[in-house]
Short mmCIF file of C-alpha atoms in Angstrom, two decimals:
data_model
loop_
_atom_site.label_atom_id
_atom_site.label_comp_id
_atom_site.label_asym_id
_atom_site.label_seq_id
_atom_site.Cartn_x
_atom_site.Cartn_y
_atom_site.Cartn_z
CA UNK A 20 -39.99 -66.78 23.57
CA UNK A 21 -37.50 -68.45 21.28
CA UNK A 22 -37.62 -72.18 21.60
CA UNK A 23 -34.83 -73.77 23.59
CA UNK A 24 -32.28 -75.94 21.84
CA UNK A 25 -30.78 -79.22 22.98
CA UNK A 26 -27.73 -78.02 24.83
CA UNK A 27 -28.12 -80.71 27.42
CA UNK A 28 -24.86 -82.35 26.45
CA UNK A 29 -22.95 -79.29 27.56
CA UNK A 30 -21.56 -79.20 31.06
CA UNK A 31 -24.38 -78.47 33.58
CA UNK A 32 -24.44 -75.03 35.12
CA UNK A 33 -23.36 -75.33 38.76
CA UNK A 34 -25.35 -73.59 41.47
CA UNK A 35 -22.17 -72.51 43.28
CA UNK A 36 -19.24 -71.90 40.95
CA UNK A 37 -15.84 -70.50 41.73
CA UNK A 38 -15.10 -68.01 38.97
CA UNK A 39 -11.50 -69.14 38.91
CA UNK A 40 -12.64 -72.57 37.79
CA UNK A 41 -14.57 -71.35 34.77
CA UNK A 42 -12.88 -70.86 31.45
CA UNK A 43 -14.68 -68.94 28.76
CA UNK A 44 -14.28 -67.62 25.28
CA UNK A 45 -14.95 -64.74 22.90
CA UNK A 46 -14.63 -64.76 19.16
CA UNK A 47 -11.65 -62.92 17.80
CA UNK A 48 -14.00 -60.62 16.01
CA UNK A 49 -11.94 -57.55 16.41
CA UNK A 50 -8.53 -56.81 17.76
CA UNK A 51 -9.11 -56.31 21.49
CA UNK A 52 -6.97 -55.51 24.49
CA UNK A 53 -5.07 -58.68 25.57
CA UNK A 54 -6.51 -60.46 28.59
CA UNK A 55 -4.34 -60.19 31.67
CA UNK A 56 -3.04 -63.52 32.91
CA UNK A 57 -4.08 -62.76 36.49
CA UNK A 58 -7.73 -62.62 35.37
CA UNK A 59 -8.75 -66.23 35.91
CA UNK A 60 -11.93 -65.89 33.90
CA UNK A 61 -11.54 -63.07 31.41
CA UNK A 62 -14.37 -61.72 29.29
CA UNK A 63 -13.58 -59.51 26.35
CA UNK A 64 -15.12 -56.04 26.31
CA UNK A 65 -17.17 -55.75 23.12
CA UNK A 66 -17.21 -52.70 20.98
CA UNK A 67 -19.50 -51.59 18.21
CA UNK A 68 -19.36 -54.17 15.46
CA UNK A 69 -16.93 -53.24 12.70
CA UNK A 70 -17.47 -54.51 9.18
CA UNK A 71 -13.82 -55.39 8.60
CA UNK A 72 -12.28 -58.25 10.56
CA UNK A 73 -8.50 -58.33 10.68
CA UNK A 74 -6.76 -61.66 10.33
CA UNK A 75 -4.70 -63.09 13.15
CA UNK A 76 -1.28 -63.23 11.49
CA UNK A 77 0.01 -65.67 14.09
CA UNK A 78 -2.35 -68.34 12.83
CA UNK A 79 -1.54 -70.60 9.88
CA UNK A 80 -2.92 -69.25 6.65
CA UNK A 81 -5.51 -71.95 6.19
CA UNK A 82 -7.81 -69.38 4.64
CA UNK A 83 -5.33 -68.68 1.86
CA UNK A 84 -6.01 -72.07 0.32
CA UNK A 85 -8.31 -70.99 -2.48
CA UNK A 86 -7.34 -73.25 -5.38
CA UNK A 87 -4.93 -71.73 -7.81
CA UNK A 88 -6.04 -71.30 -11.44
CA UNK A 89 -4.08 -74.43 -12.33
CA UNK A 90 -5.82 -76.43 -9.60
CA UNK A 91 -9.22 -75.19 -10.75
CA UNK A 92 -8.29 -76.28 -14.26
CA UNK A 93 -7.38 -79.73 -12.95
CA UNK A 94 -10.82 -79.93 -11.37
CA UNK A 95 -12.32 -78.93 -14.71
CA UNK A 96 -13.43 -75.74 -12.97
CA UNK A 97 -16.46 -77.55 -11.60
CA UNK A 98 -16.72 -75.52 -8.38
CA UNK A 99 -16.43 -71.81 -7.69
CA UNK A 100 -13.08 -70.82 -6.16
CA UNK A 101 -14.49 -70.49 -2.62
CA UNK A 102 -15.90 -74.04 -2.71
CA UNK A 103 -14.49 -77.56 -2.59
CA UNK A 104 -15.20 -80.27 -5.17
CA UNK A 105 -16.61 -83.29 -3.32
CA UNK A 106 -15.93 -86.47 -5.32
CA UNK A 107 -17.01 -84.76 -8.54
CA UNK A 108 -20.59 -84.94 -7.22
CA UNK A 109 -21.27 -81.48 -5.73
CA UNK A 110 -19.53 -78.43 -4.26
CA UNK A 111 -19.36 -77.43 -0.59
CA UNK A 112 -18.21 -74.13 0.92
CA UNK A 113 -14.70 -74.23 2.27
CA UNK A 114 -15.75 -72.33 5.40
CA UNK A 115 -18.79 -71.70 7.57
CA UNK A 116 -20.80 -68.77 6.28
CA UNK A 117 -20.19 -65.15 7.08
CA UNK A 118 -23.37 -63.29 6.18
CA UNK A 119 -23.30 -60.00 4.29
CA UNK A 120 -25.88 -57.56 2.96
CA UNK A 121 -25.02 -55.58 -0.16
CA UNK A 122 -21.33 -55.96 0.61
CA UNK A 123 -21.59 -54.98 4.29
CA UNK A 124 -20.89 -57.51 7.02
CA UNK A 125 -23.79 -58.36 9.32
CA UNK A 126 -22.83 -58.67 12.97
CA UNK A 127 -22.19 -62.36 13.79
CA UNK A 128 -23.53 -61.81 17.32
CA UNK A 129 -27.16 -61.26 16.31
CA UNK A 130 -29.74 -62.98 14.16
CA UNK A 131 -29.07 -61.73 10.60
CA UNK A 132 -32.37 -59.90 10.16
CA UNK A 133 -33.54 -56.38 10.96
CA UNK A 134 -36.46 -57.44 13.14
CA UNK A 135 -34.62 -59.91 15.37
CA UNK A 136 -31.45 -57.80 15.55
CA UNK A 137 -33.39 -54.77 16.75
CA UNK A 138 -35.59 -56.74 19.15
CA UNK A 139 -32.70 -58.65 20.72
CA UNK A 140 -30.49 -55.58 20.99
CA UNK A 141 -33.23 -53.65 22.79
CA UNK A 142 -34.09 -56.66 24.94
CA UNK A 143 -30.58 -57.41 26.12
CA UNK A 144 -29.76 -53.78 26.86
CA UNK A 145 -32.15 -54.11 29.79
CA UNK A 146 -32.29 -57.85 30.40
CA UNK A 147 -28.58 -58.63 30.66
CA UNK A 148 -28.60 -58.14 34.44
CA UNK A 149 -31.14 -60.95 34.94
CA UNK A 150 -29.63 -64.24 36.15
CA UNK A 151 -26.17 -62.79 35.51
CA UNK A 152 -22.92 -63.83 37.09
CA UNK A 153 -20.48 -61.08 38.11
CA UNK A 154 -18.84 -61.46 34.71
CA UNK A 155 -22.21 -61.17 33.02
CA UNK A 156 -22.89 -57.93 34.86
CA UNK A 157 -19.59 -56.43 33.76
CA UNK A 158 -19.79 -57.31 30.06
CA UNK A 159 -21.61 -54.76 27.87
CA UNK A 160 -23.95 -55.68 25.03
CA UNK A 161 -22.34 -55.39 21.57
CA UNK A 162 -23.99 -52.83 19.30
CA UNK A 163 -24.67 -53.65 15.62
CA UNK A 164 -24.14 -51.01 12.96
CA UNK A 165 -27.05 -48.56 12.76
CA UNK A 166 -28.08 -49.75 9.29
CA UNK A 167 -28.73 -53.22 10.73
CA UNK A 168 -31.20 -51.68 13.20
CA UNK A 169 -32.77 -49.26 10.72
CA UNK A 170 -34.60 -51.24 8.03
CA UNK A 171 -35.04 -54.73 6.55
CA UNK A 172 -32.13 -55.94 4.47
CA UNK A 173 -31.20 -58.80 2.18
CA UNK A 174 -28.68 -61.48 3.17
CA UNK A 175 -26.01 -63.39 1.30
CA UNK A 176 -23.72 -66.17 2.53
CA UNK A 177 -20.00 -65.70 1.93
CA UNK A 178 -17.43 -68.46 2.40
CA UNK A 179 -14.39 -66.61 3.72
CA UNK A 180 -11.44 -67.71 5.82
CA UNK A 181 -10.13 -65.80 8.80
CA UNK A 182 -13.51 -64.34 9.82
CA UNK A 183 -15.91 -65.02 12.66
CA UNK A 184 -18.86 -66.92 11.13
CA UNK A 185 -22.45 -65.90 11.84
CA UNK A 186 -24.23 -67.68 14.66
CA UNK A 187 -27.87 -67.00 15.65
CA UNK A 188 -29.01 -68.25 12.21
CA UNK A 189 -32.26 -70.08 11.57
CA UNK A 190 -32.98 -72.37 8.62
CA UNK A 191 -35.11 -69.79 6.83
CA UNK A 192 -32.31 -67.21 6.81
CA UNK A 193 -29.76 -69.92 6.00
CA UNK A 194 -31.69 -70.85 2.86
CA UNK A 195 -32.15 -67.22 1.85
CA UNK A 196 -28.45 -66.46 2.32
CA UNK A 197 -27.26 -69.50 0.40
CA UNK A 198 -29.71 -68.92 -2.44
CA UNK A 199 -28.58 -65.30 -2.75
CA UNK A 200 -25.07 -66.66 -3.36
CA UNK A 201 -26.33 -69.03 -6.07
CA UNK A 202 -26.10 -72.00 -3.71
CA UNK A 203 -28.32 -74.00 -1.35
CA UNK A 204 -28.29 -75.41 2.16
CA UNK A 205 -26.61 -78.82 2.05
CA UNK A 206 -28.72 -81.95 2.32
CA UNK A 207 -27.86 -84.21 5.30
CA UNK A 208 -26.23 -86.73 2.95
CA UNK A 209 -24.17 -84.05 1.18
CA UNK A 210 -23.04 -82.53 4.45
CA UNK A 211 -22.00 -85.86 5.93
CA UNK A 212 -20.15 -86.98 2.81
CA UNK A 213 -18.23 -83.70 2.62
CA UNK A 214 -17.34 -83.89 6.31
CA UNK A 215 -16.00 -87.47 6.18
CA UNK A 216 -13.42 -86.51 3.53
CA UNK A 217 -12.33 -88.64 0.62
CA UNK A 218 -11.07 -91.26 3.10
CA UNK A 219 -14.66 -91.69 4.41
CA UNK A 220 -13.66 -91.38 8.08
CA UNK A 221 -15.76 -90.54 11.13
CA UNK A 222 -13.78 -87.35 11.75
CA UNK A 223 -12.27 -85.00 9.18
CA UNK A 224 -8.78 -86.13 10.21
CA UNK A 225 -9.40 -89.88 10.67
CA UNK A 226 -11.46 -92.59 12.37
CA UNK A 227 -10.35 -91.99 15.98
CA UNK A 228 -11.29 -88.97 18.06
CA UNK A 229 -8.37 -86.69 18.85
CA UNK A 230 -8.81 -83.99 21.44
CA UNK A 231 -8.44 -80.38 20.34
CA UNK A 232 -7.97 -80.97 16.61
CA UNK A 233 -11.44 -79.55 15.99
CA UNK A 234 -13.12 -76.78 17.96
CA UNK A 235 -15.58 -78.98 19.89
CA UNK A 236 -16.04 -80.38 23.41
CA UNK A 237 -14.42 -77.31 24.99
CA UNK A 238 -14.09 -77.23 28.78
CA UNK A 239 -15.80 -73.84 28.91
CA UNK A 240 -19.44 -73.07 28.28
CA UNK A 241 -20.30 -69.41 27.67
CA UNK A 242 -23.66 -69.62 29.44
CA UNK A 243 -21.89 -70.75 32.62
CA UNK A 244 -19.70 -67.68 32.47
CA UNK A 245 -22.42 -65.07 31.92
CA UNK A 246 -25.56 -66.56 33.48
CA UNK A 247 -26.77 -68.53 36.48
CA UNK A 248 -29.74 -69.86 34.49
CA UNK A 249 -29.33 -70.83 30.86
CA UNK A 250 -32.68 -71.58 29.24
CA UNK A 251 -33.59 -67.93 28.66
CA UNK A 252 -30.11 -66.83 27.62
CA UNK A 253 -29.59 -68.71 24.35
CA UNK A 254 -29.71 -65.54 22.27
CA UNK A 255 -27.56 -63.34 24.47
CA UNK A 256 -25.38 -61.63 21.82
CA UNK A 257 -22.37 -61.81 24.15
CA UNK A 258 -22.21 -65.62 24.28
CA UNK A 259 -20.02 -65.90 21.18
CA UNK A 260 -17.76 -63.18 22.59
CA UNK A 261 -16.56 -65.12 25.64
CA UNK A 262 -12.94 -66.23 25.99
CA UNK A 263 -11.43 -68.99 28.04
CA UNK A 264 -8.93 -68.57 30.85
CA UNK A 265 -6.06 -68.43 28.38
CA UNK A 266 -7.72 -65.68 26.37
CA UNK A 267 -8.62 -68.01 23.49
CA UNK A 268 -11.97 -67.51 21.76
CA UNK A 269 -14.60 -70.21 22.00
CA UNK A 270 -16.04 -69.28 18.62
CA UNK A 271 -13.01 -69.14 16.38
CA UNK A 272 -12.27 -67.52 13.06
CA UNK A 273 -12.88 -69.85 10.14
CA UNK A 274 -9.92 -72.03 9.22
CA UNK A 275 -8.11 -71.49 12.52
CA UNK A 276 -7.71 -75.23 13.21
CA UNK A 277 -5.84 -76.34 10.15
CA UNK A 278 -5.99 -80.03 11.13
CA UNK A 279 -9.79 -79.96 11.29
CA UNK A 280 -9.86 -80.28 7.52
CA UNK A 281 -12.06 -82.57 5.46
CA UNK A 282 -9.70 -83.20 2.57
CA UNK A 283 -10.76 -83.66 -1.02
CA UNK A 284 -7.94 -84.01 -3.52
CA UNK A 285 -5.62 -81.04 -2.93
CA UNK A 286 -8.32 -79.03 -1.19
CA UNK A 287 -10.27 -79.18 2.08
CA UNK A 288 -13.36 -77.91 3.89
CA UNK A 289 -12.62 -76.58 7.38
CA UNK A 290 -14.47 -76.72 10.71
CA UNK A 291 -17.18 -79.16 9.63
CA UNK A 292 -16.88 -80.59 13.12
CA UNK A 293 -17.21 -77.97 15.85
CA UNK A 294 -17.08 -74.18 15.89
CA UNK A 295 -20.80 -73.80 14.96
CA UNK A 296 -23.63 -76.26 14.48
CA UNK A 297 -24.53 -76.12 10.77
CA UNK A 298 -28.08 -76.28 9.46
CA UNK A 299 -28.85 -78.94 6.84
CA UNK A 300 -31.92 -79.06 4.61
CA UNK A 301 -33.92 -81.65 6.51
CA UNK A 302 -37.66 -81.62 7.31
CA UNK A 303 -36.75 -82.87 10.76
CA UNK A 304 -35.07 -79.55 11.62
CA UNK A 305 -31.47 -80.69 11.88
CA UNK A 306 -28.10 -79.05 12.40
CA UNK A 307 -24.89 -81.08 12.22
CA UNK A 308 -21.32 -81.24 13.40
CA UNK A 309 -21.60 -79.85 16.92
CA UNK A 310 -20.52 -76.43 18.18
CA UNK A 311 -17.53 -75.47 20.28
CA UNK A 312 -19.01 -76.32 23.69
CA UNK A 313 -21.10 -79.33 22.72
CA UNK A 314 -19.90 -82.43 24.56
CA UNK A 315 -19.71 -84.80 21.62
CA UNK A 316 -17.18 -87.20 20.18
CA UNK A 317 -19.43 -88.20 17.28
CA UNK A 318 -17.56 -86.16 14.68
CA UNK A 319 -19.30 -86.12 11.32
CA UNK A 320 -22.13 -88.23 12.74
CA UNK A 321 -23.09 -85.58 15.31
CA UNK A 322 -26.47 -83.96 14.76
CA UNK A 323 -29.34 -82.37 16.65
CA UNK A 324 -32.86 -82.56 15.22
CA UNK A 325 -36.43 -81.64 16.06
CA UNK A 326 -36.25 -77.87 15.59
CA UNK A 327 -38.57 -75.71 13.48
CA UNK A 328 -37.10 -73.71 10.61
CA UNK A 329 -37.56 -70.54 12.66
CA UNK A 330 -35.36 -71.76 15.52
CA UNK A 331 -31.99 -70.14 16.21
CA UNK A 332 -29.54 -69.64 19.02
CA UNK A 333 -25.94 -68.51 19.43
CA UNK A 334 -24.55 -71.87 18.26
CA UNK A 335 -26.38 -72.23 14.90
CA UNK A 336 -24.74 -71.32 11.59
CA UNK A 337 -24.68 -72.65 8.05
CA UNK A 338 -22.44 -73.81 5.22
CA UNK A 339 -23.69 -73.86 1.63
CA UNK A 340 -23.57 -76.47 -1.14
CA UNK A 341 -24.30 -76.29 -4.86
CA UNK A 342 -24.32 -78.43 -7.97
CA UNK A 343 -21.18 -78.77 -10.03
CA UNK A 344 -20.60 -75.82 -12.31
CA UNK A 345 -20.71 -76.32 -16.05
CA UNK A 346 -18.33 -74.13 -18.01
CA UNK A 347 -15.45 -72.04 -16.76
CA UNK A 348 -15.40 -70.59 -13.25
CA UNK A 349 -14.52 -66.91 -13.24
CA UNK A 350 -11.15 -66.06 -11.73
CA UNK A 351 -11.85 -63.92 -8.61
CA UNK A 352 -8.86 -61.72 -9.49
CA UNK A 353 -10.15 -61.01 -12.98
CA UNK A 354 -11.06 -57.38 -13.56
CA UNK A 355 -14.82 -56.84 -13.85
CA UNK A 356 -16.24 -56.57 -17.31
CA UNK A 357 -17.72 -53.31 -18.45
CA UNK A 358 -21.39 -53.92 -19.05
CA UNK A 359 -22.50 -50.43 -20.00
CA UNK A 360 -21.34 -47.00 -21.00
CA UNK A 361 -24.41 -44.75 -20.84
CA UNK A 362 -24.42 -41.30 -22.36
CA UNK A 363 -23.68 -38.37 -20.11
CA UNK A 364 -26.83 -36.78 -18.66
CA UNK A 365 -26.63 -32.98 -18.48
CA UNK A 366 -29.40 -31.00 -16.80
CA UNK A 367 -30.27 -28.01 -19.01
CA UNK A 368 -30.45 -24.44 -17.83
CA UNK A 369 -27.79 -24.48 -15.08
CA UNK A 370 -24.12 -23.57 -15.08
CA UNK A 371 -22.09 -26.54 -13.85
CA UNK A 372 -18.38 -26.59 -12.98
CA UNK A 373 -16.92 -29.56 -14.93
CA UNK A 374 -15.35 -32.17 -12.68
CA UNK A 375 -12.03 -31.71 -14.46
CA UNK A 376 -11.82 -28.27 -12.87
CA UNK A 377 -12.43 -29.35 -9.28
CA UNK A 378 -12.36 -33.16 -8.74
CA UNK A 379 -8.95 -34.66 -7.86
CA UNK A 380 -9.86 -38.10 -9.30
CA UNK A 381 -11.82 -39.24 -12.37
CA UNK A 382 -14.63 -41.82 -12.09
CA UNK A 383 -13.71 -45.51 -12.11
CA UNK A 384 -15.58 -46.82 -15.17
CA UNK A 385 -14.87 -50.46 -14.32
CA UNK A 386 -16.87 -50.18 -11.08
CA UNK A 387 -19.55 -47.87 -12.42
CA UNK A 388 -20.00 -50.02 -15.52
CA UNK A 389 -20.99 -53.01 -13.38
CA UNK A 390 -23.87 -51.31 -11.63
CA UNK A 391 -27.24 -52.80 -12.38
CA UNK A 392 -29.68 -50.88 -14.56
CA UNK A 393 -27.15 -48.18 -15.38
CA UNK A 394 -28.58 -47.63 -18.87
CA UNK A 395 -31.54 -45.22 -19.00
CA UNK A 396 -31.67 -45.14 -15.23
CA UNK A 397 -35.16 -43.83 -14.31
CA UNK A 398 -35.09 -40.97 -11.77
CA UNK A 399 -38.25 -40.83 -9.67
CA UNK A 400 -37.09 -38.87 -6.63
CA UNK A 401 -34.60 -36.10 -5.84
CA UNK A 402 -32.83 -36.46 -2.49
CA UNK A 403 -31.16 -33.57 -0.68
CA UNK A 404 -27.94 -34.35 1.24
CA UNK A 405 -25.09 -32.53 2.88
CA UNK A 406 -21.53 -33.84 3.04
CA UNK A 407 -21.89 -33.54 6.81
CA UNK A 408 -18.22 -33.45 7.73
CA UNK A 409 -16.61 -30.32 9.12
CA UNK A 410 -17.92 -26.77 9.08
CA UNK A 411 -16.67 -24.49 6.29
CA UNK A 412 -15.58 -21.13 7.65
CA UNK A 413 -13.21 -19.77 4.99
CA UNK A 414 -14.11 -18.61 1.46
CA UNK A 415 -13.07 -21.01 -1.27
CA UNK A 416 -13.04 -24.13 0.93
CA UNK A 417 -16.12 -25.62 -0.75
CA UNK A 418 -14.24 -27.13 -3.68
CA UNK A 419 -11.51 -28.45 -1.38
CA UNK A 420 -14.01 -30.24 0.86
CA UNK A 421 -15.85 -31.63 -2.16
CA UNK A 422 -12.50 -32.97 -3.40
CA UNK A 423 -12.04 -34.70 -0.05
CA UNK A 424 -15.37 -36.44 -0.58
CA UNK A 425 -14.10 -37.69 -3.96
CA UNK A 426 -10.96 -39.13 -2.36
CA UNK A 427 -13.01 -40.86 0.32
CA UNK A 428 -15.72 -42.25 -1.95
CA UNK A 429 -13.28 -43.63 -4.53
CA UNK A 430 -10.66 -44.71 -2.00
CA UNK A 431 -9.52 -48.30 -1.56
CA UNK A 432 -12.03 -49.97 0.76
CA UNK A 433 -9.88 -53.04 1.43
CA UNK A 434 -7.08 -50.85 2.75
CA UNK A 435 -9.58 -48.78 4.77
CA UNK A 436 -8.80 -45.70 2.72
CA UNK A 437 -12.32 -45.10 1.52
CA UNK A 438 -15.56 -46.63 0.27
CA UNK A 439 -14.32 -48.16 -2.97
CA UNK A 440 -17.19 -46.72 -5.01
CA UNK A 441 -16.97 -45.97 -8.71
CA UNK A 442 -17.35 -42.21 -8.26
CA UNK A 443 -18.33 -39.52 -5.79
CA UNK A 444 -21.70 -40.53 -4.34
CA UNK A 445 -23.67 -37.46 -5.43
CA UNK A 446 -24.76 -36.37 -8.89
CA UNK A 447 -24.36 -32.68 -8.08
CA UNK A 448 -22.61 -30.84 -5.25
CA UNK A 449 -23.32 -27.25 -4.23
CA UNK A 450 -20.65 -25.17 -2.45
CA UNK A 451 -21.28 -22.32 0.01
CA UNK A 452 -20.11 -19.98 -2.75
CA UNK A 453 -23.04 -21.11 -4.89
CA UNK A 454 -21.08 -23.22 -7.37
CA UNK A 455 -22.78 -26.30 -8.80
CA UNK A 456 -20.12 -29.00 -9.17
CA UNK A 457 -20.48 -31.86 -11.63
CA UNK A 458 -20.57 -35.15 -9.75
CA UNK A 459 -21.55 -38.64 -10.79
CA UNK A 460 -23.25 -39.07 -14.14
CA UNK A 461 -27.00 -39.26 -13.29
CA UNK A 462 -27.24 -42.24 -15.65
CA UNK A 463 -25.69 -44.20 -12.76
CA UNK A 464 -27.40 -44.62 -9.42
CA UNK A 465 -25.81 -42.79 -6.51
CA UNK A 466 -24.29 -44.22 -3.36
CA UNK A 467 -24.80 -43.57 0.34
CA UNK A 468 -23.11 -44.29 3.66
CA UNK A 469 -26.49 -45.39 5.00
CA UNK A 470 -29.17 -47.86 3.99
CA UNK A 471 -32.32 -46.47 2.38
CA UNK A 472 -35.60 -47.63 3.88
CA UNK A 473 -37.77 -49.80 1.60
CA UNK A 474 -40.70 -47.43 2.03
CA UNK A 475 -41.83 -47.92 -1.54
CA UNK A 476 -41.01 -50.20 -4.42
CA UNK A 477 -38.20 -47.93 -5.59
CA UNK A 478 -36.28 -47.69 -2.30
CA UNK A 479 -34.83 -51.17 -1.84
CA UNK A 480 -31.57 -50.73 0.09
CA UNK A 481 -29.66 -48.29 -2.09
CA UNK A 482 -30.54 -44.83 -3.43
CA UNK A 483 -32.13 -46.32 -6.52
CA UNK A 484 -34.14 -44.02 -8.78
CA UNK A 485 -32.89 -40.96 -6.91
CA UNK A 486 -31.02 -37.90 -8.13
CA UNK A 487 -28.63 -37.06 -5.29
CA UNK A 488 -27.84 -33.39 -4.64
CA UNK A 489 -25.45 -32.57 -1.79
CA UNK A 490 -24.67 -29.25 -0.17
CA UNK A 491 -20.99 -29.15 0.81
CA UNK A 492 -20.55 -28.57 4.55
CA UNK A 493 -22.24 -29.53 7.81
CA UNK A 494 -25.64 -27.88 8.01
CA UNK A 495 -26.56 -29.43 11.32
CA UNK A 496 -24.10 -27.02 12.93
CA UNK A 497 -25.09 -23.41 13.64
CA UNK A 498 -21.57 -22.31 12.74
CA UNK A 499 -22.16 -23.41 9.14
CA UNK A 500 -23.98 -20.69 7.23
CA UNK A 501 -26.43 -21.82 4.55
CA UNK A 502 -25.58 -18.87 2.34
CA UNK A 503 -27.95 -17.09 -0.03
CA UNK A 504 -25.66 -18.17 -2.89
CA UNK A 505 -25.93 -21.83 -1.87
CA UNK A 506 -29.72 -21.62 -1.49
CA UNK A 507 -30.05 -20.12 -4.96
CA UNK A 508 -27.83 -22.81 -6.47
CA UNK A 509 -29.84 -25.58 -4.77
CA UNK A 510 -33.05 -23.98 -6.05
CA UNK A 511 -31.67 -23.91 -9.61
CA UNK A 512 -30.49 -27.50 -9.70
CA UNK A 513 -33.77 -28.69 -8.14
CA UNK A 514 -35.76 -26.81 -10.76
CA UNK A 515 -33.60 -28.27 -13.53
CA UNK A 516 -33.95 -31.81 -12.18
CA UNK A 517 -37.70 -31.59 -11.71
CA UNK A 518 -38.20 -30.28 -15.23
CA UNK A 519 -35.79 -32.73 -16.89
CA UNK A 520 -37.31 -35.81 -15.20
CA UNK A 521 -40.90 -34.51 -15.24
CA UNK A 522 -41.27 -34.62 -11.46
CA UNK A 523 -43.30 -32.63 -8.93
CA UNK A 524 -42.07 -30.59 -5.94
CA UNK A 525 -43.38 -33.37 -3.68
CA UNK A 526 -40.80 -35.70 -5.25
CA UNK A 527 -38.02 -33.77 -3.51
CA UNK A 528 -37.21 -35.52 -0.23
CA UNK A 529 -34.49 -35.45 2.41
CA UNK A 530 -31.95 -38.19 3.04
CA UNK A 531 -33.35 -38.46 6.58
CA UNK A 532 -36.74 -39.40 5.11
CA UNK A 533 -35.36 -42.68 3.82
CA UNK A 534 -32.52 -43.55 6.18
CA UNK A 535 -31.39 -43.44 9.79
CA UNK A 536 -29.60 -40.07 9.61
CA UNK A 537 -30.03 -36.33 10.21
CA UNK A 538 -28.85 -35.50 6.68
CA UNK A 539 -29.07 -32.92 5.06
CA UNK A 540 -29.00 -30.99 8.33
CA UNK A 541 -31.61 -28.79 10.00
CA UNK A 542 -30.69 -25.63 8.08
CA UNK A 543 -31.27 -27.17 4.65
CA UNK A 544 -34.45 -28.90 5.86
CA UNK A 545 -35.87 -25.74 7.40
CA UNK A 546 -35.11 -23.68 4.27
CA UNK A 547 -36.81 -26.13 1.94
CA UNK A 548 -39.86 -26.64 4.16
CA UNK A 549 -40.43 -22.93 4.84
CA UNK A 550 -39.57 -21.31 1.51
CA UNK A 551 -37.72 -23.41 -1.05
CA UNK A 552 -40.56 -25.82 -1.73
CA UNK A 553 -43.07 -23.00 -2.24
CA UNK A 554 -40.74 -21.01 -4.47
CA UNK A 555 -40.27 -24.06 -6.66
CA UNK A 556 -43.99 -24.89 -6.71
CA UNK A 557 -44.94 -21.34 -7.65
CA UNK A 558 -42.30 -21.19 -10.37
CA UNK A 559 -43.40 -24.50 -11.87
CA UNK A 560 -46.99 -23.24 -12.12
CA UNK A 561 -45.75 -20.56 -14.48
CA UNK A 562 -44.01 -23.02 -16.77
CA UNK A 563 -45.73 -24.05 -20.02
CA UNK A 564 -47.37 -27.45 -19.88
#
């Protein structure tokens, strides 16, 4: 069992409660169907967690307050652009942390770790009916992305306005996430100083409590809405998805309450009082500031202590601090520097269609050039994939579908037009007609829509040290023929790769071996297991040592 937190200051859960008297909230995590006014106690219907959170355009643009280059110059560029300079002593994040892993958003409704996410998701799929109110029975459990349930992952704190911050965070993860961002969890003294603003007031906005300026002391408590008994429900992933009777979220997007701003010079840190309790680096196990339903008027003095570093519940988040920066802070809009231009790797002995003859877009060298270890990238495995989209039924469609993969992989991720990668994910693509298409330069690591399991030292969370070969088409479908021409082409490129990188037939694996996926499809898997592997092994025995 996860240790209970001190939520005693919240309104007590009544034994007999009229649902019309309860107001509840849900974070505006995704655009959802508006709550009908006649529903006295609405609960939003969750959907599978999406990585991109749209901004509520009706809200003031508090999150657009990143200091301009001129402002950063005035501050001697002592803090990164997403942080606030506190009295020229240290930097504090402008917003409560959203937690990411390798650029992908981690669901804010679960503990940001593989083990707890998976355990809690499986638990609540069956447990949600226990001690549930009628609303609790009708509200489904949100589902994290599959990669979050598939393998351990790294975490990094991101200070970003207009997003739902991560609850369910313990101090251990908070430290790991802040440190991955080059920061640290704030000390109690740092946190309190930043919260009290340059005017040194009890609340971010002044010395006297003003109702509703910060997201705290709400009339609604999410446990009252979903459960009849609260002590065992503190990690119900739906708690931060409850809305009040007016359809307003209890857990709000960062920067929503523009007057809850701890001002420093021409800048401010938002939501230091309310929204989420924020861990501080204190041996006493302390989080500060109060969360949305905590009944407190203590402002920046509010804190709860006595919890181990492993403790978490729906109300606990974090905000990072760091020392002042020496030197110039990089402009976030500056184009990335090119750190490497490796030589083109060409596998000998195979006929390859140059990308200029089939690919609709060239690689993006600015993105590729910033990949780590791109020079002399050591290949230690060969992974078989399929593009896995639609079935190819007409001759000549292989190149066209491969071109679609290029558009998608290089497309603008921010505008939801693609992945935003530096090139097509695969190093070689094989069409049903048996053509071997030139893909990404093997000197650069490939990309994948899934996370790779860390099943050895070379498989962290990306396809590192792998040569990626993809067969164009969907080979999980019976309608897709794995042609003799395609099988021969795959055989040839595998032989060339094994010889060039001095590998063994056992170093050829399937995408499904290292990720939560069926790729490269049953037809490709069956061919390699029943004949391809043995053909390659027998041929390699005949090669000179």
